[in-house]
Structures are given as structure tokens and as C-alpha cells.
Amino acid sequence: MDTRTAPARLRIARLREVMAANHVDAVLVPSSDPHLSEYLPGRWQGREWFSGFTGSMATLVVTIGEAALFADSRYWTQAEAELQGSGIALVKIPTGAATHHLDWITERVRPGQALAVDGQVLGLAAAQQLRGVAERAGIRLLSHVDLLEAAWADRPSLPTAAVYDHVAPQAPVARPAKLALVREAMSRHGATHHFVSTVDDIAWITNLRGADVAYNPVFLAHLLISHQGATLFVGAGKVSAELAATLAADGITLADYGQAPAALAALGPGTRLLIDPKRVTLGLREAAPEGLTVIEAINPSTLMKSRKTAAEAAFVRQAMEEDGAAMCAFYAWLEQAFARGERVTEITIDEKLTAERAKRPSYVGLSFPTIAGYNANGAMPHYRATAEHHSVIEGNGLLLIDSGAQYTGGTTDITRVWPVGTPSADQKRDYTLVLKGTLQLSRARFPRGTLSPMLDALARAPLWAESLEYGHGTGHGVGYFLNVHEGPQSISKAIPDVNMAMEPGMITSIEPGLYRPGRWGVRIENLVLNVQAPASEFGEFLEFETLTLCPIDTRCLDLGLLRADEADWLNRYHATVRERLAPKLSGDALAWLMTRTEPVKL
């Protein structure tokens, strides 16, 4: 490739032309949209378009003379490959929440110079931090300009997919009941109005779903709730007349998507507006007039939707059975394909596994891009095979498959590692240590209200004991036919806050890993449900019910590292998997299930 004509170089050059025309010395391009979503509609994938880096999380900063991409350890190998020839430097940061880009900016932008960022996609909390840094450095911060608009040829328009109703029985709590719960929380805060921009919160409150964002069944909208009514700001034509009438009967009126800032600006001086500073952008916050009172607190719906009801948990268990059955059918095919000597690639795996899931009742789509990484590719936690870069599954090694799906009754996310040929002793050791971390956290019991980051060390302990570590979090919250990643709980090294308390009904992943760059990767992931454990004079306790139903391969185990109690847990888990999935399978898939759930004998 002639690096002078690499797409990223040409696009950065065009951006610099626009910067110069607007007397801007640096531009910050976050990975976000007006709703601070994880997965972005095409219109707001500017960081990817200008840099060429396709990972889901990173920050791009461009000055007249330099450009840098800030990414954490999940993406280092991928970013190094994708940034080649772009002229963009990779700055390796410890976590996605790191602020190294702020230091980089202050070292290169002189006092009096201008830094531009689109305030419509910059989170309020991040904006407050950026503004403080800019003020101390004497940098002029311009947040009312979108330089990407002029520099980005053929920028995608807003998505137009239809919004639809998530109906009973899979939606067991009615819209009016959810609005009543939110209004009760507003009253506790002393708020007259509540503004919500995060699309998963809006989908949960309204019992609506859409297809504006890849992998998440959500739609672009804002929601303004008062004690008398609610206004949903959504694109014209996305809601049918019939659904609009249903919403009106439930107290929700419709307005055009672009009218949300004007509605905020029209709020009277007696308004007490509740917003979540971590879930609203600077641009929308600044639309509210100065005369009103702003109450900053977590969106009540974020806490509410994290706690699945008993009825929702029952549907999630059904979804897990369908998902497990699909995976059994796929893995039976995979092992037979290997035995027949067929050519299988990482892309084949993605296609075949997706096709099996699509056969299952209530399937809607994938919950994130399938990660199928063989050997060295498995060492990149967020790797995705492409037509230009993928591996053939052959020889000896480890195959890591991280995948998930959306069903109308739940969201799934599972990672398994399978041996190809004969795994080495070192691979078996790594696999067993990671599994020990998965089991140790899965078996935990803890007081209700424990801050979720406090549990992180349980999964890491078996690895730490061998001076080993992984760079990503151990567990994330999972939505109910919503985002595969949701809060507020996070089993990670995050600095805890009060909203991270573990409560009954929360669904969280457990996914420790171990990655040998250029060699192989291991990650074993299940989803778990917080359930009540026996109480005592010390209060209420919780424990985990493992929801995910799929065999954990035992051929990769170093049995000398496994304790009897760990083998007993694994055998009991496999007995449950066999009992729950066998009625849904037949033929080769059933035979595969029976073989892969045979008890481990130490």
C-alpha cells in the first residue's frame, strides 16, 4: 500500500483542512453519539471512519501536525495492525476510562489555541473533566461545532428503521407501571421533570424496541417525563399510527427527534429537572435554560432495569435453553467437519453459528459481533475475522468463540474455548487456571449490597497466584432483550460507587481470561443471576445462579490443577446442562451433548 494514499491519511488531511478553515488547532473525536451508546449508528462512527480503527472503544485526537488514537489493552494488537500506514500513533492506555488523551492534548496545544469537540456527542461528565483541564491549560474549548460534518464525505444520515412494541408475555411489566415507578423516583428526588437520552433506558421505560443500532434492539430517541405526561422525541415515520395511538393511551405523546433541545429550552423557571450526568451529553445539558434547578443523579430506570423480575428471569432461562440448543447443534457440526477434513475458517464459524441460532424460536439477531479467534487471533479479546484477515482452523491449538444473541425473552453472551488437534501442556494449564477463576467467582456468596468491583479479585486469584493477569473487566451487566452490556454493576477494577451495589435479579457475566500475544487466548464466560442465599444474623446474602447452558470443554483441562470441589461443581453444571438441553435436541446434536457432559474424574 502507498501509505500516502491510505484512506485514513487522506481523511485526516481533509479534517485538517476543515480545522484550519475554522481556526481550530486540535479536534477530539470520541466513540459516542448523542445517546452515549456503545454501538453507534453509522452517522456517528467518525472515529472509525477517520482513523480506520474498527474496535468499539477508543478516542481519536488530531492536531495540525499529529494524530493519536487512545485504546486499552483489549485492542492493542488490533489497533497496531489497523493503524499501519495511517500516520496515527497508538497510545496504549490501561483502561477504557483512562484520561491519557487529556495529558496528550495539554502537552501539544498551547495556551490560547482552540480545541474542538462536538458537544452533542460528548458526555456531560467527560465534558466537565475536559473543560477543567482546558481552563487550567489556557486552551479555548469549542463545543458548539461539528467539524466532522464538513470533512466527512457521504456521511450517513439518521437511521429509519421502524419502532415496534415489546409485548406481553415477554414484556411482563406494562408501560404505565414503569412510568409510575420512574415518577415515584422523581418524587424522591424532588424533580418535576426527568430527561432521558440513553436508548436502552428509553426502550425499557416505554416497552418499545427498534433496529437503529447494530446488535442492540433499540432506537434513537429522547424522552422527557413529567408527573402529568411524557414526550418521546423520535424520527418521523418510525412509529406507526396504530402504535402511536397505543402510546397516547398510556400517556406518551410523540414529537420529532430534533425537537428535544427546544423542549428543554422551553422548560419554565420553576422546573426541577432530573438528569444523569453520566448518561446525557453536554449539548443537551446546555439546552436547558439557566433559570431551572438541575438535579444530577443516576437515571432511576438504569437501576430498575438491572433488576430483572421473576417473570423476566423465567423467560431468560427459556432463551438460554434455545441458545444452548443452537450451540450444541453448531458444535456437533464443527467437530464432524474437522473429522471429515473440511476447510473451516473463522468466518465459517460465524456464519454457521449464526445460522443455527436463527432457527430457534423468538430469535431476533446477534447481541454483538461473533468473535471466533484461532490461536494468535484468540489472544485479541475483541478480535473479529474479516474477509481480508482471518485464519483457517487447522493443525493444533485453541479456538476461542465468544458469541451471543437477542431473543424476545432475553439476551445471551457466552465464551467457550475448544481444542483443535492436540492442545499443549501450556495451553491446558492456561485453560485450567482461567476455568478455576470462572468457578471461584461462580460459587461466591456475598452480602446483599456488596459493591460489584469488590468481587473482581475472586476470579483473578487463581491467575494472580501464578503471576498471571488479564486486562479487561471480569463481568458486565446484561440487559433483558436489550444491550448486552449494561450497568450499573461492573465486576472489574473500576472505582466503586454506591450505584454498583449487587441486588437480586441482576444478570452479570463472569469471564476471566488469559492472553498470550501471538500465541493463543483463553476466556470462559457464563451469565449469572443474583439470587437470594440463606440469610443470617449478619443480614441478607446473595449468590449466583448460572444461566448459560453449554458444555465447558474438559479435553483442555490439566486435571492435576483441579480440586475435587471444582470438579464436583463442573460435573453438577454439566448434569444441569444435559437435563435442560437434551429434550430440545436429537441426532448428532444430542449425541454431542451427551459426550461433552460426561463427568470429570480426578
PDB file of N, CA and C in Angstrom, residues 7-88:
ATOM      1  N   PRO A   7      -6.515   5.428   3.086  1.00  0.00           N
ATOM      2  CA  PRO A   7      -7.752   6.181   3.349  1.00  0.00           C
ATOM      3  C   PRO A   7      -7.688   7.049   4.590  1.00  0.00           C
ATOM      4  N   ALA A   8      -7.132   6.518   5.694  1.00  0.00           N
ATOM      5  CA  ALA A   8      -7.085   7.314   6.921  1.00  0.00           C
ATOM      6  C   ALA A   8      -6.235   8.563   6.739  1.00  0.00           C
ATOM      7  N   ARG A   9      -5.110   8.454   6.015  1.00  0.00           N
ATOM      8  CA  ARG A   9      -4.269   9.637   5.787  1.00  0.00           C
ATOM      9  C   ARG A   9      -5.022  10.711   5.014  1.00  0.00           C
ATOM     10  N   LEU A  10      -5.739  10.287   3.986  1.00  0.00           N
ATOM     11  CA  LEU A  10      -6.487  11.246   3.183  1.00  0.00           C
ATOM     12  C   LEU A  10      -7.612  11.889   3.992  1.00  0.00           C
ATOM     13  N   ARG A  11      -8.264  11.103   4.816  1.00  0.00           N
ATOM     14  CA  ARG A  11      -9.372  11.642   5.603  1.00  0.00           C
ATOM     15  C   ARG A  11      -8.880  12.580   6.700  1.00  0.00           C
ATOM     16  N   ILE A  12      -7.760  12.223   7.341  1.00  0.00           N
ATOM     17  CA  ILE A  12      -7.183  13.123   8.350  1.00  0.00           C
ATOM     18  C   ILE A  12      -6.725  14.413   7.683  1.00  0.00           C
ATOM     19  N   ALA A  13      -6.159  14.317   6.492  1.00  0.00           N
ATOM     20  CA  ALA A  13      -5.737  15.520   5.774  1.00  0.00           C
ATOM     21  C   ALA A  13      -6.929  16.429   5.502  1.00  0.00           C
ATOM     22  N   ARG A  14      -8.042  15.843   5.085  1.00  0.00           N
ATOM     23  CA  ARG A  14      -9.247  16.645   4.846  1.00  0.00           C
ATOM     24  C   ARG A  14      -9.747  17.280   6.138  1.00  0.00           C
ATOM     25  N   LEU A  15      -9.694  16.530   7.246  1.00  0.00           N
ATOM     26  CA  LEU A  15     -10.110  17.072   8.541  1.00  0.00           C
ATOM     27  C   LEU A  15      -9.231  18.258   8.921  1.00  0.00           C
ATOM     28  N   ARG A  16      -7.936  18.146   8.655  1.00  0.00           N
ATOM     29  CA  ARG A  16      -7.034  19.263   8.982  1.00  0.00           C
ATOM     30  C   ARG A  16      -7.335  20.501   8.147  1.00  0.00           C
ATOM     31  N   GLU A  17      -7.765  20.306   6.899  1.00  0.00           N
ATOM     32  CA  GLU A  17      -8.182  21.447   6.079  1.00  0.00           C
ATOM     33  C   GLU A  17      -9.362  22.170   6.719  1.00  0.00           C
ATOM     34  N   VAL A  18     -10.328  21.381   7.207  1.00  0.00           N
ATOM     35  CA  VAL A  18     -11.502  21.972   7.863  1.00  0.00           C
ATOM     36  C   VAL A  18     -11.095  22.644   9.166  1.00  0.00           C
ATOM     37  N   MET A  19     -10.179  22.036   9.904  1.00  0.00           N
ATOM     38  CA  MET A  19      -9.685  22.640  11.145  1.00  0.00           C
ATOM     39  C   MET A  19      -9.048  23.999  10.858  1.00  0.00           C
ATOM     40  N   ALA A  20      -8.205  24.052   9.841  1.00  0.00           N
ATOM     41  CA  ALA A  20      -7.528  25.308   9.509  1.00  0.00           C
ATOM     42  C   ALA A  20      -8.525  26.381   9.092  1.00  0.00           C
ATOM     43  N   ALA A  21      -9.533  25.978   8.326  1.00  0.00           N
ATOM     44  CA  ALA A  21     -10.533  26.947   7.868  1.00  0.00           C
ATOM     45  C   ALA A  21     -11.343  27.516   9.023  1.00  0.00           C
ATOM     46  N   ASN A  22     -11.458  26.740  10.096  1.00  0.00           N
ATOM     47  CA  ASN A  22     -12.224  27.171  11.265  1.00  0.00           C
ATOM     48  C   ASN A  22     -11.337  27.651  12.412  1.00  0.00           C
ATOM     49  N   HIS A  23     -10.024  27.798  12.126  1.00  0.00           N
ATOM     50  CA  HIS A  23      -9.066  28.293  13.128  1.00  0.00           C
ATOM     51  C   HIS A  23      -9.073  27.414  14.381  1.00  0.00           C
ATOM     52  N   VAL A  24      -9.078  26.112  14.140  1.00  0.00           N
ATOM     53  CA  VAL A  24      -9.051  25.125  15.216  1.00  0.00           C
ATOM     54  C   VAL A  24      -7.696  24.427  15.198  1.00  0.00           C
ATOM     55  N   ASP A  25      -7.092  24.258  16.352  1.00  0.00           N
ATOM     56  CA  ASP A  25      -5.753  23.688  16.445  1.00  0.00           C
ATOM     57  C   ASP A  25      -5.759  22.199  16.791  1.00  0.00           C
ATOM     58  N   ALA A  26      -6.848  21.724  17.366  1.00  0.00           N
ATOM     59  CA  ALA A  26      -6.956  20.308  17.703  1.00  0.00           C
ATOM     60  C   ALA A  26      -8.422  19.925  17.742  1.00  0.00           C
ATOM     61  N   VAL A  27      -8.702  18.658  17.410  1.00  0.00           N
ATOM     62  CA  VAL A  27     -10.073  18.175  17.472  1.00  0.00           C
ATOM     63  C   VAL A  27     -10.086  16.839  18.199  1.00  0.00           C
ATOM     64  N   LEU A  28     -11.045  16.664  19.067  1.00  0.00           N
ATOM     65  CA  LEU A  28     -11.234  15.444  19.840  1.00  0.00           C
ATOM     66  C   LEU A  28     -12.432  14.693  19.261  1.00  0.00           C
ATOM     67  N   VAL A  29     -12.225  13.416  18.907  1.00  0.00           N
ATOM     68  CA  VAL A  29     -13.301  12.607  18.328  1.00  0.00           C
ATOM     69  C   VAL A  29     -13.528  11.399  19.234  1.00  0.00           C
ATOM     70  N   PRO A  30     -14.522  11.453  20.108  1.00  0.00           N
ATOM     71  CA  PRO A  30     -14.811  10.301  20.974  1.00  0.00           C
ATOM     72  C   PRO A  30     -15.593   9.235  20.230  1.00  0.00           C
ATOM     73  N   SER A  31     -15.677   8.054  20.827  1.00  0.00           N
ATOM     74  CA  SER A  31     -16.505   6.982  20.267  1.00  0.00           C
ATOM     75  C   SER A  31     -17.885   7.071  20.912  1.00  0.00           C
ATOM     76  N   SER A  32     -18.709   7.990  20.429  1.00  0.00           N
ATOM     77  CA  SER A  32     -20.015   8.185  21.063  1.00  0.00           C
ATOM     78  C   SER A  32     -20.973   8.867  20.099  1.00  0.00           C
ATOM     79  N   ASP A  33     -22.236   8.884  20.502  1.00  0.00           N
ATOM     80  CA  ASP A  33     -23.291   9.546  19.749  1.00  0.00           C
ATOM     81  C   ASP A  33     -24.106  10.400  20.717  1.00  0.00           C
ATOM     82  N   PRO A  34     -25.185  11.053  20.284  1.00  0.00           N
ATOM     83  CA  PRO A  34     -25.966  11.889  21.211  1.00  0.00           C
ATOM     84  C   PRO A  34     -26.625  11.128  22.354  1.00  0.00           C
ATOM     85  N   HIS A  35     -26.526   9.799  22.342  1.00  0.00           N
ATOM     86  CA  HIS A  35     -27.135   8.976  23.386  1.00  0.00           C
ATOM     87  C   HIS A  35     -26.082   8.225  24.198  1.00  0.00           C
ATOM     88  N   LEU A  36     -24.799   8.492  23.891  1.00  0.00           N
ATOM     89  CA  LEU A  36     -23.671   7.857  24.591  1.00  0.00           C
ATOM     90  C   LEU A  36     -23.765   6.338  24.509  1.00  0.00           C
ATOM     91  N   SER A  37     -24.118   5.843  23.329  1.00  0.00           N
ATOM     92  CA  SER A  37     -24.294   4.412  23.107  1.00  0.00           C
ATOM     93  C   SER A  37     -22.950   3.716  22.935  1.00  0.00           C
ATOM     94  N   GLU A  38     -22.934   2.420  23.204  1.00  0.00           N
ATOM     95  CA  GLU A  38     -21.733   1.614  22.973  1.00  0.00           C
ATOM     96  C   GLU A  38     -21.589   1.297  21.492  1.00  0.00           C
ATOM     97  N   TYR A  39     -22.647   0.818  20.871  1.00  0.00           N
ATOM     98  CA  TYR A  39     -22.647   0.551  19.445  1.00  0.00           C
ATOM     99  C   TYR A  39     -23.338   1.730  18.760  1.00  0.00           C
ATOM    100  N   LEU A  40     -22.668   2.285  17.733  1.00  0.00           N
ATOM    101  CA  LEU A  40     -23.092   3.569  17.187  1.00  0.00           C
ATOM    102  C   LEU A  40     -23.740   3.421  15.816  1.00  0.00           C
ATOM    103  N   PRO A  41     -24.788   4.202  15.549  1.00  0.00           N
ATOM    104  CA  PRO A  41     -25.284   4.293  14.181  1.00  0.00           C
ATOM    105  C   PRO A  41     -24.173   4.845  13.280  1.00  0.00           C
ATOM    106  N   GLY A  42     -24.249   4.516  11.995  1.00  0.00           N
ATOM    107  CA  GLY A  42     -23.194   4.917  11.074  1.00  0.00           C
ATOM    108  C   GLY A  42     -22.872   6.394  11.098  1.00  0.00           C
ATOM    109  N   ARG A  43     -23.879   7.233  11.336  1.00  0.00           N
ATOM    110  CA  ARG A  43     -23.662   8.673  11.294  1.00  0.00           C
ATOM    111  C   ARG A  43     -22.622   9.132  12.304  1.00  0.00           C
ATOM    112  N   TRP A  44     -22.492   8.414  13.416  1.00  0.00           N
ATOM    113  CA  TRP A  44     -21.584   8.855  14.477  1.00  0.00           C
ATOM    114  C   TRP A  44     -20.371   7.941  14.637  1.00  0.00           C
ATOM    115  N   GLN A  45     -20.060   7.197  13.607  1.00  0.00           N
ATOM    116  CA  GLN A  45     -18.861   6.368  13.643  1.00  0.00           C
ATOM    117  C   GLN A  45     -17.661   7.123  13.066  1.00  0.00           C
ATOM    118  N   GLY A  46     -17.541   8.377  13.464  1.00  0.00           N
ATOM    119  CA  GLY A  46     -16.483   9.240  12.933  1.00  0.00           C
ATOM    120  C   GLY A  46     -15.092   8.789  13.331  1.00  0.00           C
ATOM    121  N   ARG A  47     -14.942   8.352  14.560  1.00  0.00           N
ATOM    122  CA  ARG A  47     -13.612   7.899  14.986  1.00  0.00           C
ATOM    123  C   ARG A  47     -13.132   6.758  14.110  1.00  0.00           C
ATOM    124  N   GLU A  48     -14.018   5.817  13.797  1.00  0.00           N
ATOM    125  CA  GLU A  48     -13.644   4.702  12.927  1.00  0.00           C
ATOM    126  C   GLU A  48     -13.396   5.179  11.506  1.00  0.00           C
ATOM    127  N   TRP A  49     -14.230   6.058  10.982  1.00  0.00           N
ATOM    128  CA  TRP A  49     -14.117   6.498   9.593  1.00  0.00           C
ATOM    129  C   TRP A  49     -12.810   7.250   9.363  1.00  0.00           C
ATOM    130  N   PHE A  50     -12.436   8.104  10.301  1.00  0.00           N
ATOM    131  CA  PHE A  50     -11.229   8.913  10.107  1.00  0.00           C
ATOM    132  C   PHE A  50      -9.947   8.151  10.432  1.00  0.00           C
ATOM    133  N   SER A  51      -9.991   7.209  11.373  1.00  0.00           N
ATOM    134  CA  SER A  51      -8.768   6.528  11.795  1.00  0.00           C
ATOM    135  C   SER A  51      -8.558   5.175  11.125  1.00  0.00           C
ATOM    136  N   GLY A  52      -9.646   4.499  10.731  1.00  0.00           N
ATOM    137  CA  GLY A  52      -9.543   3.153  10.200  1.00  0.00           C
ATOM    138  C   GLY A  52      -9.550   2.070  11.274  1.00  0.00           C
ATOM    139  N   PHE A  53      -9.571   2.480  12.551  1.00  0.00           N
ATOM    140  CA  PHE A  53      -9.620   1.509  13.646  1.00  0.00           C
ATOM    141  C   PHE A  53     -11.065   1.103  13.880  1.00  0.00           C
ATOM    142  N   THR A  54     -11.334  -0.210  13.823  1.00  0.00           N
ATOM    143  CA  THR A  54     -12.714  -0.691  13.870  1.00  0.00           C
ATOM    144  C   THR A  54     -13.164  -1.173  15.239  1.00  0.00           C
ATOM    145  N   GLY A  55     -12.290  -1.112  16.247  1.00  0.00           N
ATOM    146  CA  GLY A  55     -12.699  -1.516  17.587  1.00  0.00           C
ATOM    147  C   GLY A  55     -13.809  -0.636  18.111  1.00  0.00           C
ATOM    148  N   SER A  56     -14.538  -1.144  19.113  1.00  0.00           N
ATOM    149  CA  SER A  56     -15.732  -0.432  19.585  1.00  0.00           C
ATOM    150  C   SER A  56     -15.419   0.724  20.528  1.00  0.00           C
ATOM    151  N   MET A  57     -14.211   0.761  21.098  1.00  0.00           N
ATOM    152  CA  MET A  57     -13.894   1.805  22.064  1.00  0.00           C
ATOM    153  C   MET A  57     -12.513   2.385  21.776  1.00  0.00           C
ATOM    154  N   ALA A  58     -12.423   3.694  21.660  1.00  0.00           N
ATOM    155  CA  ALA A  58     -11.148   4.400  21.509  1.00  0.00           C
ATOM    156  C   ALA A  58     -11.454   5.882  21.402  1.00  0.00           C
ATOM    157  N   THR A  59     -10.432   6.708  21.543  1.00  0.00           N
ATOM    158  CA  THR A  59     -10.560   8.155  21.383  1.00  0.00           C
ATOM    159  C   THR A  59      -9.505   8.624  20.399  1.00  0.00           C
ATOM    160  N   LEU A  60      -9.911   9.440  19.448  1.00  0.00           N
ATOM    161  CA  LEU A  60      -9.003   9.990  18.443  1.00  0.00           C
ATOM    162  C   LEU A  60      -8.804  11.476  18.707  1.00  0.00           C
ATOM    163  N   VAL A  61      -7.548  11.907  18.689  1.00  0.00           N
ATOM    164  CA  VAL A  61      -7.228  13.330  18.804  1.00  0.00           C
ATOM    165  C   VAL A  61      -6.344  13.705  17.624  1.00  0.00           C
ATOM    166  N   VAL A  62      -6.699  14.785  16.932  1.00  0.00           N
ATOM    167  CA  VAL A  62      -5.959  15.241  15.760  1.00  0.00           C
ATOM    168  C   VAL A  62      -5.547  16.688  15.964  1.00  0.00           C
ATOM    169  N   THR A  63      -4.259  16.968  15.797  1.00  0.00           N
ATOM    170  CA  THR A  63      -3.772  18.346  15.747  1.00  0.00           C
ATOM    171  C   THR A  63      -3.312  18.619  14.314  1.00  0.00           C
ATOM    172  N   ILE A  64      -2.837  19.813  14.066  1.00  0.00           N
ATOM    173  CA  ILE A  64      -2.375  20.146  12.725  1.00  0.00           C
ATOM    174  C   ILE A  64      -1.166  19.289  12.333  1.00  0.00           C
ATOM    175  N   GLY A  65      -0.364  18.885  13.307  1.00  0.00           N
ATOM    176  CA  GLY A  65       0.843  18.136  12.986  1.00  0.00           C
ATOM    177  C   GLY A  65       0.863  16.688  13.422  1.00  0.00           C
ATOM    178  N   GLU A  66      -0.027  16.279  14.341  1.00  0.00           N
ATOM    179  CA  GLU A  66      -0.010  14.925  14.870  1.00  0.00           C
ATOM    180  C   GLU A  66      -1.429  14.378  14.991  1.00  0.00           C
ATOM    181  N   ALA A  67      -1.492  13.045  15.144  1.00  0.00           N
ATOM    182  CA  ALA A  67      -2.768  12.389  15.429  1.00  0.00           C
ATOM    183  C   ALA A  67      -2.476  11.167  16.281  1.00  0.00           C
ATOM    184  N   ALA A  68      -3.358  10.900  17.237  1.00  0.00           N
ATOM    185  CA  ALA A  68      -3.154   9.768  18.137  1.00  0.00           C
ATOM    186  C   ALA A  68      -4.484   9.114  18.447  1.00  0.00           C
ATOM    187  N   LEU A  69      -4.432   7.786  18.573  1.00  0.00           N
ATOM    188  CA  LEU A  69      -5.589   7.002  18.969  1.00  0.00           C
ATOM    189  C   LEU A  69      -5.289   6.386  20.326  1.00  0.00           C
ATOM    190  N   PHE A  70      -6.209   6.556  21.260  1.00  0.00           N
ATOM    191  CA  PHE A  70      -6.030   6.074  22.629  1.00  0.00           C
ATOM    192  C   PHE A  70      -6.932   4.861  22.831  1.00  0.00           C
ATOM    193  N   ALA A  71      -6.313   3.693  23.086  1.00  0.00           N
ATOM    194  CA  ALA A  71      -7.069   2.452  23.223  1.00  0.00           C
ATOM    195  C   ALA A  71      -6.488   1.623  24.363  1.00  0.00           C
ATOM    196  N   ASP A  72      -7.362   0.823  25.000  1.00  0.00           N
ATOM    197  CA  ASP A  72      -6.898  -0.009  26.110  1.00  0.00           C
ATOM    198  C   ASP A  72      -6.444  -1.371  25.602  1.00  0.00           C
ATOM    199  N   SER A  73      -6.001  -2.222  26.537  1.00  0.00           N
ATOM    200  CA  SER A  73      -5.296  -3.447  26.182  1.00  0.00           C
ATOM    201  C   SER A  73      -6.130  -4.424  25.367  1.00  0.00           C
ATOM    202  N   ARG A  74      -7.448  -4.326  25.410  1.00  0.00           N
ATOM    203  CA  ARG A  74      -8.286  -5.219  24.619  1.00  0.00           C
ATOM    204  C   ARG A  74      -8.040  -5.051  23.128  1.00  0.00           C
ATOM    205  N   TYR A  75      -7.536  -3.871  22.738  1.00  0.00           N
ATOM    206  CA  TYR A  75      -7.471  -3.510  21.322  1.00  0.00           C
ATOM    207  C   TYR A  75      -6.055  -3.251  20.814  1.00  0.00           C
ATOM    208  N   TRP A  76      -5.025  -3.421  21.639  1.00  0.00           N
ATOM    209  CA  TRP A  76      -3.686  -3.011  21.227  1.00  0.00           C
ATOM    210  C   TRP A  76      -3.216  -3.726  19.965  1.00  0.00           C
ATOM    211  N   THR A  77      -3.337  -5.038  19.942  1.00  0.00           N
ATOM    212  CA  THR A  77      -2.865  -5.785  18.774  1.00  0.00           C
ATOM    213  C   THR A  77      -3.663  -5.406  17.536  1.00  0.00           C
ATOM    214  N   GLN A  78      -4.974  -5.309  17.694  1.00  0.00           N
ATOM    215  CA  GLN A  78      -5.839  -4.942  16.579  1.00  0.00           C
ATOM    216  C   GLN A  78      -5.511  -3.541  16.087  1.00  0.00           C
ATOM    217  N   ALA A  79      -5.354  -2.597  17.009  1.00  0.00           N
ATOM    218  CA  ALA A  79      -5.094  -1.208  16.628  1.00  0.00           C
ATOM    219  C   ALA A  79      -3.746  -1.068  15.924  1.00  0.00           C
ATOM    220  N   GLU A  80      -2.737  -1.770  16.402  1.00  0.00           N
ATOM    221  CA  GLU A  80      -1.429  -1.694  15.755  1.00  0.00           C
ATOM    222  C   GLU A  80      -1.524  -2.118  14.294  1.00  0.00           C
ATOM    223  N   ALA A  81      -2.321  -3.145  14.025  1.00  0.00           N
ATOM    224  CA  ALA A  81      -2.476  -3.624  12.650  1.00  0.00           C
ATOM    225  C   ALA A  81      -3.291  -2.645  11.811  1.00  0.00           C
ATOM    226  N   GLU A  82      -4.389  -2.153  12.362  1.00  0.00           N
ATOM    227  CA  GLU A  82      -5.303  -1.316  11.565  1.00  0.00           C
ATOM    228  C   GLU A  82      -4.788   0.107  11.372  1.00  0.00           C
ATOM    229  N   LEU A  83      -3.891   0.568  12.217  1.00  0.00           N
ATOM    230  CA  LEU A  83      -3.365   1.928  12.089  1.00  0.00           C
ATOM    231  C   LEU A  83      -2.143   2.013  11.190  1.00  0.00           C
ATOM    232  N   GLN A  84      -1.641   0.878  10.741  1.00  0.00           N
ATOM    233  CA  GLN A  84      -0.455   0.905   9.883  1.00  0.00           C
ATOM    234  C   GLN A  84      -0.708   1.743   8.635  1.00  0.00           C
ATOM    235  N   GLY A  85       0.211   2.647   8.369  1.00  0.00           N
ATOM    236  CA  GLY A  85       0.102   3.490   7.196  1.00  0.00           C
ATOM    237  C   GLY A  85      -0.792   4.697   7.349  1.00  0.00           C
ATOM    238  N   SER A  86      -1.435   4.838   8.516  1.00  0.00           N
ATOM    239  CA  SER A  86      -2.388   5.942   8.714  1.00  0.00           C
ATOM    240  C   SER A  86      -1.723   7.225   9.181  1.00  0.00           C
ATOM    241  N   GLY A  87      -0.513   7.110   9.728  1.00  0.00           N
ATOM    242  CA  GLY A  87       0.119   8.280  10.334  1.00  0.00           C
ATOM    243  C   GLY A  87      -0.408   8.598  11.712  1.00  0.00           C
ATOM    244  N   ILE A  88      -1.280   7.730  12.237  1.00  0.00           N
ATOM    245  CA  ILE A  88      -1.874   7.921  13.565  1.00  0.00           C
ATOM    246  C   ILE A  88      -1.114   7.062  14.564  1.00  0.00           C
TER     247      ILE A  88
END
